[in-house]
């Protein structure tokens, strides 16, 4: 039987919730939240992704992606354009404003992670990062 007080799912959910809350607080002046941060992060890794590719890597349905990207377009952080080879495909690109935002987003994300991992030594943080990467690797389609 699962130990409801001491299990990985509970801890992962609590960490996700806390990171989301911290990022939302940091990013609200920029008209961003943790959800839209994930789209920008995906584009910082590789700009010009297919809209469906963003949906897949974030794990969100098409309708939610369309709404989030529309909001990011309205705030001037991204632009969408048809694919040059396949007009049925939409690609998403960072605008100059979106690219300029990267250092601010990195500071916000670093602050959230630093706060959450404050009880850990540098070595423990490295181990945590390594274990999280190992668990996440099969889930990340990049």
CSV table of N, CA and C in Angstrom, one decimal:
chain,number,residue,atom,x,y,z
A,1,UNK,N,0.8,-1.2,0.0
A,1,UNK,CA,0.0,0.0,0.0
A,1,UNK,C,0.9,1.3,0.0
A,2,UNK,N,0.5,2.3,-0.7
A,2,UNK,CA,1.2,3.5,-0.8
A,2,UNK,C,1.2,4.3,0.5
A,3,UNK,N,2.3,4.9,0.8
A,3,UNK,CA,2.4,5.8,2.0
A,3,UNK,C,1.9,7.1,1.5
A,4,UNK,N,0.7,7.5,1.9
A,4,UNK,CA,0.1,8.8,1.4
A,4,UNK,C,0.9,10.0,2.0
A,5,UNK,N,1.5,9.9,3.1
A,5,UNK,CA,2.2,11.0,3.7
A,5,UNK,C,3.6,11.2,3.1
A,6,UNK,N,4.2,10.1,2.6
A,6,UNK,CA,5.6,10.2,2.2
A,6,UNK,C,5.8,9.5,0.8
A,7,UNK,N,5.3,10.1,-0.3
A,7,UNK,CA,5.5,9.5,-1.6
A,7,UNK,C,5.9,10.6,-2.6
A,8,UNK,N,6.5,10.1,-3.7
A,8,UNK,CA,7.1,11.0,-4.7
A,8,UNK,C,6.0,11.9,-5.3
A,9,UNK,N,4.8,11.3,-5.6
A,9,UNK,CA,3.8,12.1,-6.3
A,9,UNK,C,3.4,13.3,-5.5
A,10,UNK,N,3.2,13.1,-4.2
A,10,UNK,CA,2.9,14.2,-3.3
A,10,UNK,C,3.9,15.3,-3.3
A,11,UNK,N,5.2,14.9,-3.2
A,11,UNK,CA,6.3,15.8,-3.2
A,11,UNK,C,6.4,16.6,-4.5
A,12,UNK,N,6.3,15.8,-5.6
A,12,UNK,CA,6.4,16.5,-6.9
A,12,UNK,C,5.3,17.5,-7.1
A,13,UNK,N,4.1,17.1,-6.7
A,13,UNK,CA,3.0,18.0,-6.9
A,13,UNK,C,3.2,19.3,-6.0
A,14,UNK,N,3.6,19.1,-4.8
A,14,UNK,CA,3.8,20.3,-3.9
A,14,UNK,C,4.9,21.2,-4.5
A,15,UNK,N,6.0,20.6,-5.0
A,15,UNK,CA,7.0,21.4,-5.6
A,15,UNK,C,6.5,22.2,-6.9
A,16,UNK,N,5.8,21.5,-7.7
A,16,UNK,CA,5.2,22.1,-8.9
A,16,UNK,C,4.3,23.3,-8.5
A,17,UNK,N,3.4,23.0,-7.5
A,17,UNK,CA,2.5,24.1,-7.1
A,17,UNK,C,3.3,25.3,-6.5
A,18,UNK,N,4.3,25.0,-5.8
A,18,UNK,CA,5.1,26.1,-5.2
A,18,UNK,C,5.9,26.9,-6.3
A,19,UNK,N,6.5,26.2,-7.2
A,19,UNK,CA,7.3,26.9,-8.3
A,19,UNK,C,6.3,27.7,-9.1
A,20,UNK,N,5.1,27.2,-9.4
A,20,UNK,CA,4.1,27.9,-10.2
A,20,UNK,C,3.7,29.2,-9.4
A,21,UNK,N,3.5,29.1,-8.2
A,21,UNK,CA,3.1,30.2,-7.4
A,21,UNK,C,4.2,31.3,-7.4
A,22,UNK,N,5.4,30.9,-7.1
A,22,UNK,CA,6.5,31.8,-7.1
A,22,UNK,C,6.7,32.5,-8.5
A,23,UNK,N,6.7,31.7,-9.5
A,23,UNK,CA,6.8,32.3,-10.9
A,23,UNK,C,5.7,33.2,-11.2
A,24,UNK,N,4.4,32.9,-10.9
A,24,UNK,CA,3.3,33.7,-11.1
A,24,UNK,C,3.5,35.1,-10.4
A,25,UNK,N,4.0,35.1,-9.2
A,25,UNK,CA,4.2,36.3,-8.5
A,25,UNK,C,5.3,37.2,-9.1
A,26,UNK,N,6.4,36.5,-9.6
A,26,UNK,CA,7.5,37.2,-10.2
A,26,UNK,C,7.1,37.8,-11.6
A,27,UNK,N,6.3,37.0,-12.3
A,27,UNK,CA,6.0,37.4,-13.7
A,27,UNK,C,4.8,38.2,-13.9
A,28,UNK,N,3.9,38.4,-12.9
A,28,UNK,CA,2.7,39.1,-13.1
A,28,UNK,C,2.8,40.5,-13.7
A,29,UNK,N,3.9,41.3,-13.3
A,29,UNK,CA,4.0,42.6,-13.9
A,29,UNK,C,4.3,42.6,-15.4
A,30,UNK,N,4.7,41.4,-15.9
A,30,UNK,CA,5.0,41.3,-17.3
A,30,UNK,C,3.8,40.7,-18.1
A,31,UNK,N,2.7,40.5,-17.4
A,31,UNK,CA,1.5,39.9,-18.0
A,31,UNK,C,1.8,38.5,-18.4
A,32,UNK,N,2.5,37.8,-17.6
A,32,UNK,CA,2.9,36.4,-17.8
A,32,UNK,C,2.6,35.6,-16.5
A,33,UNK,N,2.4,34.3,-16.7
A,33,UNK,CA,2.3,33.4,-15.6
A,33,UNK,C,3.2,32.2,-15.9
A,34,UNK,N,3.2,31.2,-15.0
A,34,UNK,CA,4.0,30.1,-15.2
A,34,UNK,C,3.7,29.3,-16.5
A,35,UNK,N,2.4,29.3,-16.9
A,35,UNK,CA,2.0,28.6,-18.1
A,35,UNK,C,2.6,29.2,-19.3
A,36,UNK,N,2.5,30.5,-19.5
A,36,UNK,CA,3.0,31.1,-20.7
A,36,UNK,C,4.6,31.2,-20.6
A,37,UNK,N,5.1,31.1,-19.4
A,37,UNK,CA,6.6,31.0,-19.3
A,37,UNK,C,7.1,29.8,-20.0
A,38,UNK,N,6.3,28.6,-19.9
A,38,UNK,CA,6.7,27.4,-20.5
A,38,UNK,C,6.8,27.5,-22.0
A,39,UNK,N,5.9,28.2,-22.6
A,39,UNK,CA,5.9,28.4,-24.1
A,39,UNK,C,7.2,29.2,-24.5
A,40,UNK,N,7.5,30.3,-23.8
A,40,UNK,CA,8.7,31.1,-24.1
A,40,UNK,C,9.9,30.3,-23.9
A,41,UNK,N,10.0,29.5,-22.8
A,41,UNK,CA,11.1,28.6,-22.5
A,41,UNK,C,11.3,27.6,-23.7
A,42,UNK,N,10.3,27.0,-24.2
A,42,UNK,CA,10.4,26.2,-25.4
A,42,UNK,C,10.9,26.9,-26.6
A,43,UNK,N,10.6,28.1,-26.8
A,43,UNK,CA,11.1,28.9,-27.9
A,43,UNK,C,12.5,29.4,-27.7
A,44,UNK,N,12.9,29.6,-26.4
A,44,UNK,CA,14.3,30.0,-26.2
A,44,UNK,C,15.2,28.8,-26.5
A,45,UNK,N,14.7,27.6,-26.3
A,45,UNK,CA,15.5,26.4,-26.6
A,45,UNK,C,15.6,26.3,-28.1
A,46,UNK,N,14.5,26.5,-28.8
A,46,UNK,CA,14.5,26.4,-30.3
A,46,UNK,C,13.4,27.3,-30.8
A,47,UNK,N,13.7,28.4,-31.3
A,47,UNK,CA,12.7,29.4,-31.9
A,47,UNK,C,12.2,28.8,-33.2
A,48,UNK,N,11.0,29.2,-33.5
A,48,UNK,CA,10.4,28.8,-34.8
A,48,UNK,C,9.7,27.4,-34.8
A,49,UNK,N,9.4,26.9,-33.6
A,49,UNK,CA,8.8,25.6,-33.4
A,49,UNK,C,7.4,25.6,-34.1
A,50,UNK,N,6.9,24.4,-34.4
A,50,UNK,CA,5.6,24.2,-34.9
A,50,UNK,C,4.7,24.4,-33.6
A,51,UNK,N,3.5,25.0,-33.9
A,51,UNK,CA,2.6,25.2,-32.8
A,51,UNK,C,2.2,23.9,-32.1
A,52,UNK,N,2.0,22.9,-32.9
A,52,UNK,CA,1.7,21.5,-32.3
A,52,UNK,C,2.9,21.0,-31.5
A,53,UNK,N,4.1,21.3,-31.9
A,53,UNK,CA,5.3,20.8,-31.2
A,53,UNK,C,5.3,21.4,-29.8
A,54,UNK,N,4.9,22.7,-29.7
A,54,UNK,CA,4.9,23.4,-28.4
A,54,UNK,C,3.8,22.7,-27.5
A,55,UNK,N,2.7,22.4,-28.1
A,55,UNK,CA,1.6,21.7,-27.4
A,55,UNK,C,2.1,20.3,-26.9
A,56,UNK,N,2.9,19.6,-27.7
A,56,UNK,CA,3.4,18.3,-27.3
A,56,UNK,C,4.4,18.4,-26.2
A,57,UNK,N,5.3,19.3,-26.3
A,57,UNK,CA,6.4,19.4,-25.3
A,57,UNK,C,5.9,19.9,-23.9
A,58,UNK,N,4.8,20.7,-24.0
A,58,UNK,CA,4.3,21.2,-22.7
A,58,UNK,C,3.2,20.3,-22.2
A,59,UNK,N,2.6,19.5,-23.1
A,59,UNK,CA,1.6,18.6,-22.6
A,59,UNK,C,0.2,19.2,-22.5
A,60,UNK,N,-0.1,20.1,-23.4
A,60,UNK,CA,-1.3,20.9,-23.3
A,60,UNK,C,-2.1,20.6,-24.6
A,61,UNK,N,-3.4,20.7,-24.5
A,61,UNK,CA,-4.2,20.4,-25.7
A,61,UNK,C,-4.2,21.6,-26.7
A,62,UNK,N,-4.6,21.4,-27.9
A,62,UNK,CA,-4.5,22.4,-29.0
A,62,UNK,C,-5.2,23.7,-28.6
A,63,UNK,N,-6.4,23.6,-28.1
A,63,UNK,CA,-7.2,24.8,-27.8
A,63,UNK,C,-6.5,25.7,-26.7
A,64,UNK,N,-5.9,25.0,-25.7
A,64,UNK,CA,-5.2,25.8,-24.7
A,64,UNK,C,-4.0,26.5,-25.3
A,65,UNK,N,-3.3,25.8,-26.2
A,65,UNK,CA,-2.1,26.4,-26.8
A,65,UNK,C,-2.5,27.6,-27.7
A,66,UNK,N,-3.6,27.4,-28.4
A,66,UNK,CA,-4.0,28.5,-29.2
A,66,UNK,C,-4.4,29.8,-28.4
A,67,UNK,N,-5.0,29.6,-27.3
A,67,UNK,CA,-5.4,30.7,-26.4
A,67,UNK,C,-4.1,31.3,-25.8
A,68,UNK,N,-3.2,30.5,-25.3
A,68,UNK,CA,-2.0,31.0,-24.7
A,68,UNK,C,-1.1,31.8,-25.7
A,69,UNK,N,-1.0,31.3,-26.9
A,69,UNK,CA,-0.2,31.9,-28.0
A,69,UNK,C,-0.9,33.2,-28.4
A,70,UNK,N,-2.2,33.2,-28.4
A,70,UNK,CA,-2.9,34.5,-28.8
A,70,UNK,C,-2.6,35.6,-27.8
A,71,UNK,N,-2.6,35.2,-26.5
A,71,UNK,CA,-2.3,36.2,-25.4
A,71,UNK,C,-0.8,36.6,-25.5
A,72,UNK,N,0.1,35.7,-25.8
A,72,UNK,CA,1.5,36.1,-26.0
A,72,UNK,C,1.7,37.0,-27.2
A,73,UNK,N,0.9,36.8,-28.2
A,73,UNK,CA,0.9,37.7,-29.4
A,73,UNK,C,0.4,39.0,-29.0
A,74,UNK,N,-0.7,39.1,-28.3
A,74,UNK,CA,-1.2,40.4,-27.9
A,74,UNK,C,-0.3,41.2,-27.1
A,75,UNK,N,0.5,40.5,-26.2
A,75,UNK,CA,1.5,41.2,-25.4
A,75,UNK,C,2.8,41.5,-26.1
A,76,UNK,N,2.9,41.0,-27.4
A,76,UNK,CA,4.0,41.3,-28.2
A,76,UNK,C,5.3,40.4,-28.0
A,77,UNK,N,5.1,39.3,-27.4
A,77,UNK,CA,6.2,38.4,-27.1
A,77,UNK,C,6.5,37.4,-28.2
A,78,UNK,N,5.5,37.0,-28.9
A,78,UNK,CA,5.6,36.0,-30.0
A,78,UNK,C,4.8,36.4,-31.2
A,79,UNK,N,5.2,35.8,-32.4
A,79,UNK,CA,4.3,36.0,-33.6
A,79,UNK,C,4.2,34.6,-34.2
A,80,UNK,N,3.1,34.4,-34.8
A,80,UNK,CA,2.8,33.1,-35.5
A,80,UNK,C,2.8,33.3,-37.0
A,81,UNK,N,3.3,32.4,-37.7
A,81,UNK,CA,3.3,32.5,-39.2
A,81,UNK,C,3.2,31.1,-39.8
A,82,UNK,N,2.6,31.0,-41.0
A,82,UNK,CA,2.5,29.7,-41.7
A,82,UNK,C,3.9,29.2,-42.0
A,83,UNK,N,4.0,27.9,-42.0
A,83,UNK,CA,5.3,27.2,-42.4
A,83,UNK,C,5.5,27.5,-43.9
A,84,UNK,N,6.7,27.7,-44.2
A,84,UNK,CA,7.1,28.0,-45.6
A,84,UNK,C,6.9,26.9,-46.6
A,85,UNK,N,6.9,25.6,-46.0
A,85,UNK,CA,6.8,24.5,-46.9
A,85,UNK,C,5.4,23.8,-46.8
A,86,UNK,N,4.7,24.0,-45.7
A,86,UNK,CA,3.4,23.4,-45.5
A,86,UNK,C,2.5,24.4,-44.8
A,87,UNK,N,1.6,25.0,-45.6
A,87,UNK,CA,0.7,26.1,-45.2
A,87,UNK,C,-0.3,25.7,-44.1
A,88,UNK,N,-0.4,24.3,-43.9
A,88,UNK,CA,-1.3,23.9,-42.8
A,88,UNK,C,-0.7,24.0,-41.5
A,89,UNK,N,0.6,24.1,-41.5
A,89,UNK,CA,1.4,24.2,-40.2
A,89,UNK,C,1.7,25.6,-39.8
A,90,UNK,N,1.5,25.9,-38.5
A,90,UNK,CA,1.8,27.2,-38.0
A,90,UNK,C,3.1,27.1,-37.2
A,91,UNK,N,4.0,28.0,-37.4
A,91,UNK,CA,5.2,28.1,-36.6
A,91,UNK,C,5.1,29.3,-35.7
A,92,UNK,N,5.8,29.2,-34.6
A,92,UNK,CA,5.8,30.3,-33.6
A,92,UNK,C,7.2,30.8,-33.4
A,93,UNK,N,7.3,32.1,-33.4
A,93,UNK,CA,8.6,32.8,-33.3
A,93,UNK,C,8.6,33.8,-32.2
A,94,UNK,N,9.7,34.0,-31.6
A,94,UNK,CA,9.9,35.1,-30.6
A,94,UNK,C,10.0,36.4,-31.3
A,95,UNK,N,9.4,37.4,-30.8
A,95,UNK,CA,9.7,38.8,-31.3
A,95,UNK,C,10.9,39.3,-30.6
A,96,UNK,N,11.3,40.5,-31.0
A,96,UNK,CA,12.4,41.2,-30.3
A,96,UNK,C,12.1,41.4,-28.8
A,97,UNK,N,10.8,41.8,-28.6
A,97,UNK,CA,10.4,41.9,-27.2
A,97,UNK,C,10.5,40.6,-26.4
A,98,UNK,N,10.1,39.5,-27.0
A,98,UNK,CA,10.2,38.2,-26.4
A,98,UNK,C,11.6,37.8,-26.1
A,99,UNK,N,12.5,38.1,-27.1
A,99,UNK,CA,13.9,37.8,-26.8
A,99,UNK,C,14.5,38.6,-25.7
A,100,UNK,N,14.1,39.9,-25.7
A,100,UNK,CA,14.6,40.8,-24.6
A,100,UNK,C,14.2,40.4,-23.2
A,101,UNK,N,13.1,39.6,-23.2
A,101,UNK,CA,12.5,39.2,-21.9
A,101,UNK,C,13.3,38.1,-21.2
A,102,UNK,N,14.1,37.4,-22.0
A,102,UNK,CA,14.8,36.2,-21.5
A,102,UNK,C,15.6,36.4,-20.2
A,103,UNK,N,16.4,37.4,-20.1
A,103,UNK,CA,17.1,37.6,-18.8
A,103,UNK,C,16.2,37.8,-17.6
A,104,UNK,N,15.1,38.5,-17.8
A,104,UNK,CA,14.2,38.7,-16.7
A,104,UNK,C,13.5,37.4,-16.3
A,105,UNK,N,13.2,36.5,-17.3
A,105,UNK,CA,12.6,35.2,-17.0
A,105,UNK,C,13.6,34.3,-16.3
A,106,UNK,N,14.8,34.4,-16.7
A,106,UNK,CA,15.9,33.6,-16.1
A,106,UNK,C,16.1,34.0,-14.6
A,107,UNK,N,16.1,35.3,-14.4
A,107,UNK,CA,16.2,35.7,-13.0
A,107,UNK,C,15.0,35.2,-12.1
A,108,UNK,N,13.8,35.3,-12.7
A,108,UNK,CA,12.6,34.9,-11.9
A,108,UNK,C,12.7,33.4,-11.7
A,109,UNK,N,13.0,32.6,-12.7
A,109,UNK,CA,13.1,31.2,-12.5
A,109,UNK,C,14.2,30.8,-11.5
A,110,UNK,N,15.4,31.4,-11.6
A,110,UNK,CA,16.5,31.2,-10.7
A,110,UNK,C,16.1,31.5,-9.3
A,111,UNK,N,15.4,32.6,-9.1
A,111,UNK,CA,14.9,33.0,-7.7
A,111,UNK,C,14.0,31.9,-7.1
A,112,UNK,N,13.1,31.5,-8.0
A,112,UNK,CA,12.1,30.4,-7.5
A,112,UNK,C,12.8,29.1,-7.1
A,113,UNK,N,13.7,28.7,-8.0
A,113,UNK,CA,14.5,27.5,-7.7
A,113,UNK,C,15.4,27.6,-6.5
A,114,UNK,N,16.0,28.8,-6.4
A,114,UNK,CA,16.9,29.0,-5.2
A,114,UNK,C,16.1,29.0,-3.9
A,115,UNK,N,14.9,29.5,-4.0
A,115,UNK,CA,14.1,29.5,-2.8
A,115,UNK,C,13.7,28.1,-2.4
A,116,UNK,N,13.3,27.3,-3.4
A,116,UNK,CA,12.9,26.0,-3.1
A,116,UNK,C,14.0,25.0,-2.7
A,117,UNK,N,15.2,25.3,-3.2
A,117,UNK,CA,16.3,24.4,-2.9
A,117,UNK,C,17.2,24.9,-1.8
A,118,UNK,N,16.8,26.0,-1.2
A,118,UNK,CA,17.7,26.6,-0.1
A,118,UNK,C,18.1,25.6,0.9
A,119,UNK,N,17.3,24.6,1.3
A,119,UNK,CA,17.8,23.7,2.4
A,119,UNK,C,18.9,22.7,1.9
A,120,UNK,N,19.2,22.7,0.6
A,120,UNK,CA,20.1,21.7,0.0
A,120,UNK,C,21.5,22.3,-0.1
A,121,UNK,N,22.5,21.4,0.0
A,121,UNK,CA,23.9,21.9,-0.3
A,121,UNK,C,24.0,21.9,-1.8
A,122,UNK,N,25.1,22.5,-2.3
A,122,UNK,CA,25.4,22.5,-3.7
A,122,UNK,C,25.4,21.1,-4.3
A,123,UNK,N,26.0,20.2,-3.6
A,123,UNK,CA,26.1,18.8,-4.1
A,123,UNK,C,24.7,18.2,-4.2
A,124,UNK,N,23.9,18.4,-3.2
A,124,UNK,CA,22.5,17.9,-3.2
A,124,UNK,C,21.7,18.5,-4.3
A,125,UNK,N,21.9,19.7,-4.6
A,125,UNK,CA,21.2,20.4,-5.7
A,125,UNK,C,21.6,19.7,-7.0
A,126,UNK,N,22.9,19.5,-7.2
A,126,UNK,CA,23.4,18.8,-8.4
A,126,UNK,C,22.8,17.4,-8.5
A,127,UNK,N,22.7,16.7,-7.4
A,127,UNK,CA,22.1,15.3,-7.4
A,127,UNK,C,20.6,15.4,-7.8
A,128,UNK,N,19.9,16.4,-7.2
A,128,UNK,CA,18.5,16.6,-7.5
A,128,UNK,C,18.3,16.9,-9.0
A,129,UNK,N,19.1,17.8,-9.5
A,129,UNK,CA,19.0,18.1,-10.9
A,129,UNK,C,19.2,16.9,-11.8
A,130,UNK,N,20.2,16.2,-11.5
A,130,UNK,CA,20.5,15.0,-12.2
A,130,UNK,C,19.4,13.9,-12.2
A,131,UNK,N,18.9,13.7,-11.0
A,131,UNK,CA,17.8,12.7,-10.9
A,131,UNK,C,16.5,13.2,-11.6
A,132,UNK,N,16.2,14.5,-11.5
A,132,UNK,CA,15.0,15.0,-12.2
A,132,UNK,C,15.2,14.9,-13.7
A,133,UNK,N,16.4,15.2,-14.2
A,133,UNK,CA,16.7,15.1,-15.6
A,133,UNK,C,16.5,13.6,-16.1
A,134,UNK,N,17.0,12.7,-15.2
A,134,UNK,CA,16.9,11.3,-15.6
A,134,UNK,C,15.4,10.9,-15.7
A,135,UNK,N,14.6,11.3,-14.7
A,135,UNK,CA,13.2,10.9,-14.7
A,135,UNK,C,12.5,11.6,-15.9
A,136,UNK,N,12.8,12.8,-16.2
A,136,UNK,CA,12.1,13.6,-17.2
A,136,UNK,C,12.5,13.2,-18.6
A,137,UNK,N,13.7,12.7,-18.8
A,137,UNK,CA,14.3,12.5,-20.1
A,137,UNK,C,13.3,11.7,-21.1
A,138,UNK,N,12.7,10.6,-20.6
A,138,UNK,CA,11.8,9.9,-21.6
A,138,UNK,C,10.5,10.7,-21.8
A,139,UNK,N,10.2,11.7,-21.0
A,139,UNK,CA,9.0,12.5,-21.2
A,139,UNK,C,9.1,13.7,-22.1
A,140,UNK,N,10.4,14.1,-22.3
A,140,UNK,CA,10.6,15.3,-23.1
A,140,UNK,C,10.9,15.0,-24.5
A,141,UNK,N,10.0,15.4,-25.3
A,141,UNK,CA,10.1,15.2,-26.8
A,141,UNK,C,10.7,16.4,-27.4
A,142,UNK,N,12.0,16.4,-27.5
A,142,UNK,CA,12.7,17.6,-28.1
A,142,UNK,C,13.7,17.2,-29.1
